[in-house]
mmCIF file of C-alpha atoms and ligand atoms in Angstrom:
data_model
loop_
_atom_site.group_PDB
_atom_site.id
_atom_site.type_symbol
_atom_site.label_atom_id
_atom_site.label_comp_id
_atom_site.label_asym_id
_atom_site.label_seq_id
_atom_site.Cartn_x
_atom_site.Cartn_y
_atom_site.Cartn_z
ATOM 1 C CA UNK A 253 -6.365 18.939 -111.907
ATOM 2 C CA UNK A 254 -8.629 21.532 -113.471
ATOM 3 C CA UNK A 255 -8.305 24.773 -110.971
ATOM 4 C CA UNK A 256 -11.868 26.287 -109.856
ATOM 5 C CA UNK A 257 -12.716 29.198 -111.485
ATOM 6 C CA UNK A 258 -16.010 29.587 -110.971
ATOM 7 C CA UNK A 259 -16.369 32.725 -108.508
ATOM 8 C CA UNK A 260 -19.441 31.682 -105.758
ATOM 9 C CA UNK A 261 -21.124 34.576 -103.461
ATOM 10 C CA UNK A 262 -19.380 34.331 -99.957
ATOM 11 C CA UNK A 263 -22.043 33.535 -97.437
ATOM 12 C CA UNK A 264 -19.780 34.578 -94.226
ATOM 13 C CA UNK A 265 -15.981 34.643 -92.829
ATOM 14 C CA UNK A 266 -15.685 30.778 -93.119
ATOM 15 C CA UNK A 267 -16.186 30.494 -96.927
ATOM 16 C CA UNK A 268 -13.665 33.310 -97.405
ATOM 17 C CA UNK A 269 -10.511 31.576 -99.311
ATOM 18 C CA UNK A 270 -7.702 30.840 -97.164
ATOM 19 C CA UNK A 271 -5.280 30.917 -100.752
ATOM 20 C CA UNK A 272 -3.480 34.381 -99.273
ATOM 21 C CA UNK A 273 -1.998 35.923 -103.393
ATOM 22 C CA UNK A 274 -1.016 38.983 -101.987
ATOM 23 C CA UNK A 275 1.180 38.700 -99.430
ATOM 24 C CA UNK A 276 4.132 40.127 -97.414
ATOM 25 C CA UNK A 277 6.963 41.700 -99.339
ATOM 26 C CA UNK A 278 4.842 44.706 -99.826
ATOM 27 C CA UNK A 279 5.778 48.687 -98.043
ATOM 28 C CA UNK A 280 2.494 50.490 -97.403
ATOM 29 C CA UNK A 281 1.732 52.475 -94.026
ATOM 30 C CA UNK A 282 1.012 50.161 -91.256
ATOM 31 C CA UNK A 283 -2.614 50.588 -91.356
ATOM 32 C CA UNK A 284 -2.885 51.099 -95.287
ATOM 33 C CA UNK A 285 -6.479 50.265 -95.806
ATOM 34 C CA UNK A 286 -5.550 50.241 -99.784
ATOM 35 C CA UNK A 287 -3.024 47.390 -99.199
ATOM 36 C CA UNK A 288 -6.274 45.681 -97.729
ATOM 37 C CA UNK A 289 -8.487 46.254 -100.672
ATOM 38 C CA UNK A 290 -5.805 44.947 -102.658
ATOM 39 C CA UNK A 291 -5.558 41.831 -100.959
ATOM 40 C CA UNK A 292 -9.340 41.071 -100.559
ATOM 41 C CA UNK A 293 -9.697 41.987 -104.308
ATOM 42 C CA UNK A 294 -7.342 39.376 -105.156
ATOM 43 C CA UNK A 295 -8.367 36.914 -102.291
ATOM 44 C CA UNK A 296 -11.549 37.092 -103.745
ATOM 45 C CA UNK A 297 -10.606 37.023 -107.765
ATOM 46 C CA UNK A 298 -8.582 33.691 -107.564
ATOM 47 C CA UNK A 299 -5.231 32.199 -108.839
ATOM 48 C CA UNK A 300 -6.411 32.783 -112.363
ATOM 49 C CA UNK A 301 -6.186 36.756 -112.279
ATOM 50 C CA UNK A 302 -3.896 39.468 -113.722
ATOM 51 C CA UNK A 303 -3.357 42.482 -112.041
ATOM 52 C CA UNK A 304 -2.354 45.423 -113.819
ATOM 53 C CA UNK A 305 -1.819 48.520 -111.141
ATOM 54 C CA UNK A 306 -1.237 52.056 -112.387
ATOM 55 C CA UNK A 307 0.741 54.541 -110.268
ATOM 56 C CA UNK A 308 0.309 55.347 -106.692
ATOM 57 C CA UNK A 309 0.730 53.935 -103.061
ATOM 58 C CA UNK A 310 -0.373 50.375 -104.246
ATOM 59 C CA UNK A 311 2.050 50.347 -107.445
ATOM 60 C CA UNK A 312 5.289 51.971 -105.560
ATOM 61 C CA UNK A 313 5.074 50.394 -102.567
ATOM 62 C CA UNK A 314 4.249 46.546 -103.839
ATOM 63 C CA UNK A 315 6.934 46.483 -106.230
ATOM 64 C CA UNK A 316 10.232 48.293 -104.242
ATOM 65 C CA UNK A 317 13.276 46.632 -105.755
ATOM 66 C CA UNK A 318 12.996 42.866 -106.579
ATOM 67 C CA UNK A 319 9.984 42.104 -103.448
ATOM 68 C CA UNK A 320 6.188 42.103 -104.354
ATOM 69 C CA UNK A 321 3.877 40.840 -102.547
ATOM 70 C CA UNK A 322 1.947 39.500 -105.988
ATOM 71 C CA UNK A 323 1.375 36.067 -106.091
ATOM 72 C CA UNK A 324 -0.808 36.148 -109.935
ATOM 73 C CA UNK A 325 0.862 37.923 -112.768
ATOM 74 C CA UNK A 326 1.374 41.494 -112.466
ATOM 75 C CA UNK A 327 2.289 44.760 -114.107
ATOM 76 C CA UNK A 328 2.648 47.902 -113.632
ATOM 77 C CA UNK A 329 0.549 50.935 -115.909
ATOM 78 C CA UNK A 330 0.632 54.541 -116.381
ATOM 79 C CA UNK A 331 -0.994 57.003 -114.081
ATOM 80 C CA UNK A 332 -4.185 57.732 -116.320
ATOM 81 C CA UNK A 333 -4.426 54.182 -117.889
ATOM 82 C CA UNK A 334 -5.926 51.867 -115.913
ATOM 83 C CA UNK A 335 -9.055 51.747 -118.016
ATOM 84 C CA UNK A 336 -6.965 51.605 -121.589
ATOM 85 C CA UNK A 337 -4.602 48.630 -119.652
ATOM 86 C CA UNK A 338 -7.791 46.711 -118.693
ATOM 87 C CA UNK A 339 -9.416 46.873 -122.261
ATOM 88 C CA UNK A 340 -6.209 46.146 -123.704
ATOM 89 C CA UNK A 341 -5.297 43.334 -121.677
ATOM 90 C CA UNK A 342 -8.668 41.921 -122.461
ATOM 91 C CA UNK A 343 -8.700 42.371 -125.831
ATOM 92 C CA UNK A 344 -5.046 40.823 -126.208
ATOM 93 C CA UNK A 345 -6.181 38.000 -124.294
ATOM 94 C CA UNK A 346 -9.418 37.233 -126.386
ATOM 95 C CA UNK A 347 -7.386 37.404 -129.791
ATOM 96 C CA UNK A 348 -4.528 35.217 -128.207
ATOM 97 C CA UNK A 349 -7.296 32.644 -127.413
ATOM 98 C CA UNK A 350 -9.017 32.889 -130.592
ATOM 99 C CA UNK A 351 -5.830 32.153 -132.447
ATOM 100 C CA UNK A 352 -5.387 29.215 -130.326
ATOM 101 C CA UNK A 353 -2.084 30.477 -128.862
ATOM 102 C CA UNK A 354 -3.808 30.159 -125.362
ATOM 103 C CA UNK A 355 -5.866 27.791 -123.559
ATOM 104 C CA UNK A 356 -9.550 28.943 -123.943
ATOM 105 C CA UNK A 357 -9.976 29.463 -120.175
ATOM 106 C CA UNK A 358 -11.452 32.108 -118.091
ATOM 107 C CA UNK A 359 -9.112 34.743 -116.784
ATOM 108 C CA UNK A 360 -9.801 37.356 -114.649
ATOM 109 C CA UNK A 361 -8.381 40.573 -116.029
ATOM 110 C CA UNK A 362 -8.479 43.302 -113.007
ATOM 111 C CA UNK A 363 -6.739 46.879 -113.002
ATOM 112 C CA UNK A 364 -6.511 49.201 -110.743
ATOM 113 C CA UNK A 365 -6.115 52.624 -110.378
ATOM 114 C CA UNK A 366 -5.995 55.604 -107.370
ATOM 115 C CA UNK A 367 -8.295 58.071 -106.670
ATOM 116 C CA UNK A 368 -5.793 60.545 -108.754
ATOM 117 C CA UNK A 369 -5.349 57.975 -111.566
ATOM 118 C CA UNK A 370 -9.016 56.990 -112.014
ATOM 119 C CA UNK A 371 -11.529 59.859 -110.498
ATOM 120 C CA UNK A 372 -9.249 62.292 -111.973
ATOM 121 C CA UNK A 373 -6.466 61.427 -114.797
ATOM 122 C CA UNK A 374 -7.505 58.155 -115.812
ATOM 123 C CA UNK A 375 -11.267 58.668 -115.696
ATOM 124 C CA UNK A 376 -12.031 59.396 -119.880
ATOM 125 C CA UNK A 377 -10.447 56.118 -120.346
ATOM 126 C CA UNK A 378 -12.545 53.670 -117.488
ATOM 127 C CA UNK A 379 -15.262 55.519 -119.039
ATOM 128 C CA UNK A 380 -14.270 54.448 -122.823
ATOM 129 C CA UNK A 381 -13.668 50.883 -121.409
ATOM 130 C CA UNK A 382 -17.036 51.133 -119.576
ATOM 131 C CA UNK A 383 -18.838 51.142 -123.279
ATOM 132 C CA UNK A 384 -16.663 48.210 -124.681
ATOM 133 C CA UNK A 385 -19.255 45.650 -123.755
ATOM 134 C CA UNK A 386 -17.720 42.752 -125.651
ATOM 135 C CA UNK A 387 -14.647 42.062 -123.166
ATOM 136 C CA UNK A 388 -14.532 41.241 -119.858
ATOM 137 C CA UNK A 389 -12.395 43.377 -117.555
ATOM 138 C CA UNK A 390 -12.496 44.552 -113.848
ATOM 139 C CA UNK A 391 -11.355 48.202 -112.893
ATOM 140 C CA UNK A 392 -11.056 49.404 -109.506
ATOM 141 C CA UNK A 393 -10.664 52.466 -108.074
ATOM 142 C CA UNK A 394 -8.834 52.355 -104.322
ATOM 143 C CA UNK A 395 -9.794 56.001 -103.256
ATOM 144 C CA UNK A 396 -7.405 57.308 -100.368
ATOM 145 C CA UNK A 397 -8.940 60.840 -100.650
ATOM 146 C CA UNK A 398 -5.654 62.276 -102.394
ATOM 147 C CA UNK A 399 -2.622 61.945 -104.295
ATOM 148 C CA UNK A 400 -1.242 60.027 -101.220
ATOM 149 C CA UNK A 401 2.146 58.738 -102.598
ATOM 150 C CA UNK A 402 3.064 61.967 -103.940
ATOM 151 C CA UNK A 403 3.140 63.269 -100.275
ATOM 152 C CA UNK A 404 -0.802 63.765 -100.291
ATOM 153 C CA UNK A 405 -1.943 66.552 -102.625
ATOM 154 C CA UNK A 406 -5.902 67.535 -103.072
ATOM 155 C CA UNK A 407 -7.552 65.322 -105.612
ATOM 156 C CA UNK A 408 -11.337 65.388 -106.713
ATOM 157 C CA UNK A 409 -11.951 62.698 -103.851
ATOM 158 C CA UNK A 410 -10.295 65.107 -101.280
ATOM 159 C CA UNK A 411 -14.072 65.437 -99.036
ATOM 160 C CA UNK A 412 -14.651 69.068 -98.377
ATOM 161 C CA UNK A 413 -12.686 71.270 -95.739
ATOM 162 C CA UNK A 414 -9.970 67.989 -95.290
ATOM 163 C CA UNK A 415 -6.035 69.662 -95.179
ATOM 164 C CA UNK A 416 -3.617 68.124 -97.765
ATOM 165 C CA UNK A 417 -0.086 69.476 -99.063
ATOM 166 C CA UNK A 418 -2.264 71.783 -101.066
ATOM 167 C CA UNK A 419 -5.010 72.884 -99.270
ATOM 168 C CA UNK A 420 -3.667 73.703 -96.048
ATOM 169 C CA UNK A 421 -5.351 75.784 -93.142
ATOM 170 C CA UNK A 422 -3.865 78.772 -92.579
ATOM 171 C CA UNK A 423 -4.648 82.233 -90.212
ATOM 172 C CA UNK A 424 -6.234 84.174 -93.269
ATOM 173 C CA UNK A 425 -7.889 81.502 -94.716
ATOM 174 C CA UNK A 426 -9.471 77.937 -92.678
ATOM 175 C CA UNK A 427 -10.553 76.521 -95.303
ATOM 176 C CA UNK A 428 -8.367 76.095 -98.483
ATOM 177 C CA UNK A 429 -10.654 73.304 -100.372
ATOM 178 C CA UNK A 430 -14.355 73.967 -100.463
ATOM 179 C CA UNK A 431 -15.640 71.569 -103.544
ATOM 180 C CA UNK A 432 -17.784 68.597 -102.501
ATOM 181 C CA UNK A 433 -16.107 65.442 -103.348
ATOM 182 C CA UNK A 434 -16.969 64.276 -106.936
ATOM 183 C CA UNK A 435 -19.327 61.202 -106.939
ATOM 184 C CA UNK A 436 -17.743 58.843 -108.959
ATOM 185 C CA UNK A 437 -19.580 55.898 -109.120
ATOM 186 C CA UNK A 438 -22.756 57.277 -108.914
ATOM 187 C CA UNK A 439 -21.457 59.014 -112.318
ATOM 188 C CA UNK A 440 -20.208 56.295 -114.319
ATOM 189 C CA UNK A 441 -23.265 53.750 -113.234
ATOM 190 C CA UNK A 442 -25.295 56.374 -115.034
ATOM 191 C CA UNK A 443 -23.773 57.103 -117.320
ATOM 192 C CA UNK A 444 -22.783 53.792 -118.494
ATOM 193 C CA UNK A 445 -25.936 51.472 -119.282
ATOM 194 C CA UNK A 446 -24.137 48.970 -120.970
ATOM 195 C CA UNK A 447 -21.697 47.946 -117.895
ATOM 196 C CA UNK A 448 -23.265 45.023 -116.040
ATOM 197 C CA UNK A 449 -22.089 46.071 -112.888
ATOM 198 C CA UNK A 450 -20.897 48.895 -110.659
ATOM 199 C CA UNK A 451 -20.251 49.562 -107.312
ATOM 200 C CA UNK A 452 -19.129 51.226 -103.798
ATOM 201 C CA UNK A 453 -17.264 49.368 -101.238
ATOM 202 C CA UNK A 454 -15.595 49.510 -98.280
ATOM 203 C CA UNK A 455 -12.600 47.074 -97.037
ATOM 204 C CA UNK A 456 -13.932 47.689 -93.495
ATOM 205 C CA UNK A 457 -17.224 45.458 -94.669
ATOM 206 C CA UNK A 458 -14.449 43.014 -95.972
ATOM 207 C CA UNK A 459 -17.412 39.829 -96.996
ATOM 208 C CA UNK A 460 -19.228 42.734 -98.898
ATOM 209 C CA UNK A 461 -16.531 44.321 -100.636
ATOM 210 C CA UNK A 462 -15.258 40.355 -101.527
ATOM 211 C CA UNK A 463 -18.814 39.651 -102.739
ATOM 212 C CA UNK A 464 -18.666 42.788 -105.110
ATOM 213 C CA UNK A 465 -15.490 41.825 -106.590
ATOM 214 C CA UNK A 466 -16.965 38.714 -107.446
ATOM 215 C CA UNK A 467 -20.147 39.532 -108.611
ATOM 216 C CA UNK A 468 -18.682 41.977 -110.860
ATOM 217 C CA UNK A 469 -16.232 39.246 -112.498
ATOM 218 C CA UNK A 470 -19.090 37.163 -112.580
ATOM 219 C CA UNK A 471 -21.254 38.905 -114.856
ATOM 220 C CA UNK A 472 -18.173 39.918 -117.110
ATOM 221 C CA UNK A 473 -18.339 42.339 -119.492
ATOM 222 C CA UNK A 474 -16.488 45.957 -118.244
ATOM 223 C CA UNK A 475 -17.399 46.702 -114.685
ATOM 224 C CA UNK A 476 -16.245 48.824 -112.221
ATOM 225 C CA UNK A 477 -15.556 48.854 -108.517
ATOM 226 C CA UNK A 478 -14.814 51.946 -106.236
ATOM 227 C CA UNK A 479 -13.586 51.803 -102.988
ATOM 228 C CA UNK A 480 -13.194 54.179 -99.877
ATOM 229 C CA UNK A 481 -9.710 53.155 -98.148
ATOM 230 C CA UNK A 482 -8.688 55.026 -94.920
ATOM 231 C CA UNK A 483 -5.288 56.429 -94.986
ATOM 232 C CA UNK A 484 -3.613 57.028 -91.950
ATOM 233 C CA UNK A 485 -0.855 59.570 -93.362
ATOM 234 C CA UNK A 486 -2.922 61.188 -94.831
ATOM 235 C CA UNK A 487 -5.822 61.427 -92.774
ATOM 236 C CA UNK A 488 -3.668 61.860 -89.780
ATOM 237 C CA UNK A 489 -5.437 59.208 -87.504
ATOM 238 C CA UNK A 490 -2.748 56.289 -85.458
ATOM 239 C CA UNK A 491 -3.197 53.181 -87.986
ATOM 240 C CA UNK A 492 -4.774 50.792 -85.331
ATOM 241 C CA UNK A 493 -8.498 53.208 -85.814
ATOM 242 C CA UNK A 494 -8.605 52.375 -90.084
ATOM 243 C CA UNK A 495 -11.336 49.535 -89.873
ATOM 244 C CA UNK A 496 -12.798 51.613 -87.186
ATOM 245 C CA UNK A 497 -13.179 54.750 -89.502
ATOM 246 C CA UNK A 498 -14.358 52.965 -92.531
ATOM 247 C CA UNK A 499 -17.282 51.825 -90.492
ATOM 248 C CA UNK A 500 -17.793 55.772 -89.493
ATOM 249 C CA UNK A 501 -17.592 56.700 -93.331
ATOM 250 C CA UNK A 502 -20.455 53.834 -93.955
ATOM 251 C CA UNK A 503 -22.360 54.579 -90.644
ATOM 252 C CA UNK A 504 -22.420 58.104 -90.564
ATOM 253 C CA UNK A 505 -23.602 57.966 -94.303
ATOM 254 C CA UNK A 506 -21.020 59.913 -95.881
ATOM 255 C CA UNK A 507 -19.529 56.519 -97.921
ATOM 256 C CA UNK A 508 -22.763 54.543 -99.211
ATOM 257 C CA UNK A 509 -22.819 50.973 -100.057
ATOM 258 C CA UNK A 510 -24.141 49.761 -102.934
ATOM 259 C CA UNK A 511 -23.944 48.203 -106.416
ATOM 260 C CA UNK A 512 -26.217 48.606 -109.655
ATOM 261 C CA UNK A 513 -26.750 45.529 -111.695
ATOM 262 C CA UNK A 514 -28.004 45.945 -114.925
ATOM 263 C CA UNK A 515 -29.212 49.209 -114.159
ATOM 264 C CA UNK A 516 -30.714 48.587 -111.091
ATOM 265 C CA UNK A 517 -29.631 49.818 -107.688
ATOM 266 C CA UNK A 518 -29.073 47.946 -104.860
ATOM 267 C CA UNK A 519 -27.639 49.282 -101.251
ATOM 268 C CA UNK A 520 -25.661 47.067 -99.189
ATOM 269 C CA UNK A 521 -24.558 46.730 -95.227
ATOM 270 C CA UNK A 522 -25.487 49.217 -93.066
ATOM 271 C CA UNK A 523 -26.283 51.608 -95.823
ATOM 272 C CA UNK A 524 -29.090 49.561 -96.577
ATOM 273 C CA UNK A 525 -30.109 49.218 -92.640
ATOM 274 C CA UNK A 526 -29.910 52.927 -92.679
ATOM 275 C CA UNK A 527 -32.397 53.644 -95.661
ATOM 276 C CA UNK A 528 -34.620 50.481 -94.134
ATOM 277 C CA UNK A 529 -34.877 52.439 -91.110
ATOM 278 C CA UNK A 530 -33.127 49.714 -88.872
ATOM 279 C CA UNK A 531 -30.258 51.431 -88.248
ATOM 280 C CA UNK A 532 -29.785 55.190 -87.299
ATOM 281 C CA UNK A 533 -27.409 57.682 -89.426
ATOM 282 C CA UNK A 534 -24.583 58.736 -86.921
ATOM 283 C CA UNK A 535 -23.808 62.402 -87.115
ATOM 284 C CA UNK A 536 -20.726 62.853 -89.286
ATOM 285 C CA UNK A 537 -18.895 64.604 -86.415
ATOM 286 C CA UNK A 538 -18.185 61.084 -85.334
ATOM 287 C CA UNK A 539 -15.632 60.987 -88.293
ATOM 288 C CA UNK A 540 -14.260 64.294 -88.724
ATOM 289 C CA UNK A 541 -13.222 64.637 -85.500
ATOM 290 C CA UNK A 542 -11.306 61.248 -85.161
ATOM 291 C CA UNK A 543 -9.014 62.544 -88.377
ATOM 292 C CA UNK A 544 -6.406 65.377 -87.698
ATOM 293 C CA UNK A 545 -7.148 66.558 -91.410
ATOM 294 C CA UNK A 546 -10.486 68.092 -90.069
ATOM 295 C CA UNK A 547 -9.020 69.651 -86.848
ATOM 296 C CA UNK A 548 -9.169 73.069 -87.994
ATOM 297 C CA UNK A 549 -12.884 72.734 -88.519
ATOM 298 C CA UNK A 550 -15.228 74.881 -86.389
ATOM 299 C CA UNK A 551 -18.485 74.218 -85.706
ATOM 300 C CA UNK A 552 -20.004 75.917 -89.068
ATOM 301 C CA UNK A 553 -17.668 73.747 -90.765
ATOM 302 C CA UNK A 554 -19.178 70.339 -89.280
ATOM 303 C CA UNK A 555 -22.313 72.284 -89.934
ATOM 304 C CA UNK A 556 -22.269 72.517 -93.643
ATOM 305 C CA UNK A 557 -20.746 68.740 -93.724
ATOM 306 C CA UNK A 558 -23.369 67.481 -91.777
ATOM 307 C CA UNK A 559 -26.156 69.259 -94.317
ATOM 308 C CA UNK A 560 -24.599 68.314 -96.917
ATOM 309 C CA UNK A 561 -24.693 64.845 -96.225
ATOM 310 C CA UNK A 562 -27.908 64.837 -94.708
ATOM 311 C CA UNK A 563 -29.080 66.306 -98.472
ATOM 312 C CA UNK A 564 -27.973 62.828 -100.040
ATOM 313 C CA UNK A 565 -30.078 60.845 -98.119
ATOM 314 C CA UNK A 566 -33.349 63.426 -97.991
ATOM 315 C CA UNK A 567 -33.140 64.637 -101.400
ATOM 316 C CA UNK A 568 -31.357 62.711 -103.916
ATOM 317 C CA UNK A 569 -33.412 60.453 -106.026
ATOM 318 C CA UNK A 570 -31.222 57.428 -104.327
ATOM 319 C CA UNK A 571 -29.401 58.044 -101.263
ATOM 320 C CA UNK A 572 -26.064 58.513 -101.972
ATOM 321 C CA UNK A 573 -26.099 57.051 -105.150
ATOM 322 C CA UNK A 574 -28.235 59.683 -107.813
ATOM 323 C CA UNK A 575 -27.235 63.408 -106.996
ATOM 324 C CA UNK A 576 -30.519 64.902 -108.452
ATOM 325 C CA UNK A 577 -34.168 64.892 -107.325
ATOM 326 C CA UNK A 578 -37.533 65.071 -109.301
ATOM 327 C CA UNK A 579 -39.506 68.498 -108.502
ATOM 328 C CA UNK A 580 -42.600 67.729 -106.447
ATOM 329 C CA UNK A 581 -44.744 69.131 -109.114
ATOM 330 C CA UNK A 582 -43.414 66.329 -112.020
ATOM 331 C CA UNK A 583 -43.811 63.707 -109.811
ATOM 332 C CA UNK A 584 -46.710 62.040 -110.815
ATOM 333 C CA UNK A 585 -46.063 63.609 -114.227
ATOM 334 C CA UNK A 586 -43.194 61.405 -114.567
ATOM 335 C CA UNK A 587 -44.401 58.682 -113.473
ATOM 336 C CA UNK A 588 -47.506 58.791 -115.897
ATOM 337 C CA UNK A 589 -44.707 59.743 -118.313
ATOM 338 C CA UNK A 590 -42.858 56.044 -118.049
ATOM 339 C CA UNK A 591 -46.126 54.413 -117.934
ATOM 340 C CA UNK A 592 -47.740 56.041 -121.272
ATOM 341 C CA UNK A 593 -43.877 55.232 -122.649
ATOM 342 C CA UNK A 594 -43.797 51.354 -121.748
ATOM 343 C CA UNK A 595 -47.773 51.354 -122.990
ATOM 344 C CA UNK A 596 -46.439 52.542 -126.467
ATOM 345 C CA UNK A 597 -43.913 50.140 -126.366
ATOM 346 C CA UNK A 598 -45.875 47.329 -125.955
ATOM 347 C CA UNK A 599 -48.869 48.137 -127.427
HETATM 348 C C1 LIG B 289 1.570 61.175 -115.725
HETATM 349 C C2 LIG B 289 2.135 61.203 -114.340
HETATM 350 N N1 LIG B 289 2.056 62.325 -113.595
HETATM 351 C C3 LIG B 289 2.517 62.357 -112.329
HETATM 352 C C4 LIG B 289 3.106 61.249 -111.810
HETATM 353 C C5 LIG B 289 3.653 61.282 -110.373
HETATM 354 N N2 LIG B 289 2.850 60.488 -109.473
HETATM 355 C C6 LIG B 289 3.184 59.223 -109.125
HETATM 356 S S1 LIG B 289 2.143 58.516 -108.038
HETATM 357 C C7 LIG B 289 1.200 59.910 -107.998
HETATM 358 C C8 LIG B 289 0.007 59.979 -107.092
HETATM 359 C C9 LIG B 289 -1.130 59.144 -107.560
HETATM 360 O O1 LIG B 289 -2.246 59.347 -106.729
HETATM 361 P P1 LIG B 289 -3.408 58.259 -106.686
HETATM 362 O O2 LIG B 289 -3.735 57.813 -108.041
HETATM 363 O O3 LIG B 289 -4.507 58.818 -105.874
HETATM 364 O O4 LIG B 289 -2.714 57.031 -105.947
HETATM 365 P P2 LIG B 289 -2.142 57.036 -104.437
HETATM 366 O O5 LIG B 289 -0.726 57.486 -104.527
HETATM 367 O O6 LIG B 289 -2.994 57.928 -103.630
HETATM 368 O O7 LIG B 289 -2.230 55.607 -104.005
HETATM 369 C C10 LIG B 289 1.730 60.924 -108.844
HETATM 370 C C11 LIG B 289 1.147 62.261 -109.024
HETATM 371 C C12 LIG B 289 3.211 60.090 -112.614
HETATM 372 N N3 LIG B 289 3.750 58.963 -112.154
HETATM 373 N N4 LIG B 289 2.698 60.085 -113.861
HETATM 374 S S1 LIG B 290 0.177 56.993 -97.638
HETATM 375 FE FE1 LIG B 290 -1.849 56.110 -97.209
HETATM 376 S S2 LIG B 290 -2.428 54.952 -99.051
HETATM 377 FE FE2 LIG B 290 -0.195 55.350 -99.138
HETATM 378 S S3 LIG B 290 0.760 53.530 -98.277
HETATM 379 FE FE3 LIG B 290 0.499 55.030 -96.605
HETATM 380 S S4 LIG B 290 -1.506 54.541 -95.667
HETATM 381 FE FE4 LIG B 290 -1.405 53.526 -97.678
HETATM 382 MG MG1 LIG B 291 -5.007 58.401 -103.869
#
């Protein structure tokens, strides 16, 4: 019997597949909202998938002497190379089929990296793979705000203020990290015109995050998925609150939802309720102060959080999604601007 591979939009918790390909045999935190993303990713790709994981929580832990909890084909990649292994993979698999030595079938290639592999190692090569239009891979980027199997050390998803191994609070100084968080999908959505398909998800919003797995496999080419994962060692929280605080990160608007297909932007869950008005932002005090990694903050601290936040959804040409604004003055400017351009084009 030919197996299904055809990859439908989930409509609600019934459709979701009950085919469980990652399974027990794997070592993560109780409450590791990564191993969750890992398993929905999967849940969602289908038997006919191959993993390829670079180093971090998800690779050490899933793979501790002879026991995985991999049910599809897996392997393991360098630190930096979850974009190259993708491509690669891809490319190998095209050729192989090409030459005949391989059923012409679809498979779903998917790699994935950490925030340390992909936002900051790894990132030169997602964005090389993010140009290679021609092949059909999946990256995604499980962000657990720091180099968390290392014994959490500060990475470029570390949110501002948060202690780690290397920025922590001491008498002289409160606050050893002060750099916003770098927005990484945001980046390589514009940045990358070519991919069909990028987005932000959250394992807490489990149908959404499923949906944007499959969309993204869907449309094929390279794509790219990034996810915020709660991590209770880390973020120094009891593992029963991680669903709980991935809903804050979404809710209080510090973690927006959204994808961009073919260039255009689309915000998801409550993020979308938020911007529609239907649902009010909570204050992001909500969060930080469920999360021991924020307990040295003072009120000025919350203070410049909050602002900071509140300037992504006031200011930024798309809430959460575009870090940079047009002046008042050019408004209208710009806007004649695009119309004169797509006159010239068509005239
Ligand atoms: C090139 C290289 N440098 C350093 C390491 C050591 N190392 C292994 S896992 C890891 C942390 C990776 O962090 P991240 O990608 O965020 O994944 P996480 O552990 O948080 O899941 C490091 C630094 C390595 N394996 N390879
Ligand atoms: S340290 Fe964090 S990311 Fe790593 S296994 Fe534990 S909960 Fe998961
Ligand atoms: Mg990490």
């Amino acid at each position: 019997m030919a197996i299904e591979t055809a990859l439908p939009q989930i409509k609600g918790v019934k459709d979701v597949p009950y085919e469980e390909l990652f399974v027990s045999g794997h070592r993560t935190c109780q409450g590791c909202e990564s191993a969750l993303v890992m398993r929905h990713m999967v849940n969602a790709s289908g038997p006919r998938t191959i993993v390829l994981g670079s180093t971090g929580c998800t690779y050490v832990a899933n793979t501790t002497y002879y026991t995985t909890p991999w049910v599809v084909p897996w392997m393991h990649t360098q630190l930096g190379a979850s974009g190259s292994a993708a491509l690669g993979t891809a490319a190998g698999l095209k050729v192989l089929m090409r030459k005949g030595k391989l059923k012409n079938e679809r498979i779903n290639v998917i790699a994935f990296c950490g925030d340390g592999g992909g936002a900051d190692m790894g990132l030169g090569a997602i964005s090389a793979t993010l140009t290679h239009k021609e092949y059909n891979c999946l990256v995604l980027l499980y962000d657990n705000e720091s180099y968390a199997n290392t014994d959490i050390q500060l990475s470029s998803q570390t949110p501002y203020g948060a202690v780690t191994t290397f920025s922590p609070s001491g008498s002289k100084k409160r606050l050893m990290h002060t750099r916003w968080k770098k927005n990484v999908p945001g980046m390589l959505a514009a940045g990358h015109p070519e991919s069909r398909y990028i987005a932000a998800g959250c394992a807490a919003y489990a149908v959404d995050l499923m949906n944007k797995i499959r969309k993204a496999l869907e449309l094929g080419g390279p794509t790219f998925v990034h996810t915020l994962d709660p991590c209770p060692k880390g973020w120094d929280y009891h593992p029963q609150y991680s669903q709980e605080l991935g809903h804050l990160a979404v809710e209080c608007g510090i973690w927006p939802l959204y994808e961009v297909i073919d260039g255009v932007c689309n915000l998801t869950g409550p993020t979308r309720q938020i911007a529609e008005g239907r649902k009010k932002r909570k204050p992001v005090y909500e969060y930080l102060k469920r999360q021991g990694r924020f307990a040295h903050f003072l009120e000025e601290d919350v203070e410049h959080f909050q602002a900071q936040v509140d300037k992504m959804w006031t200011e930024w040409l798309i809430p959460g999604v575009i870090p940079f604004t047009i002046a008042a003055k050019d408004q209208t400017i710009l806007k004649i601007d695009k119309q004169a351009l797509h006159e010239q084009k068509t005239a």
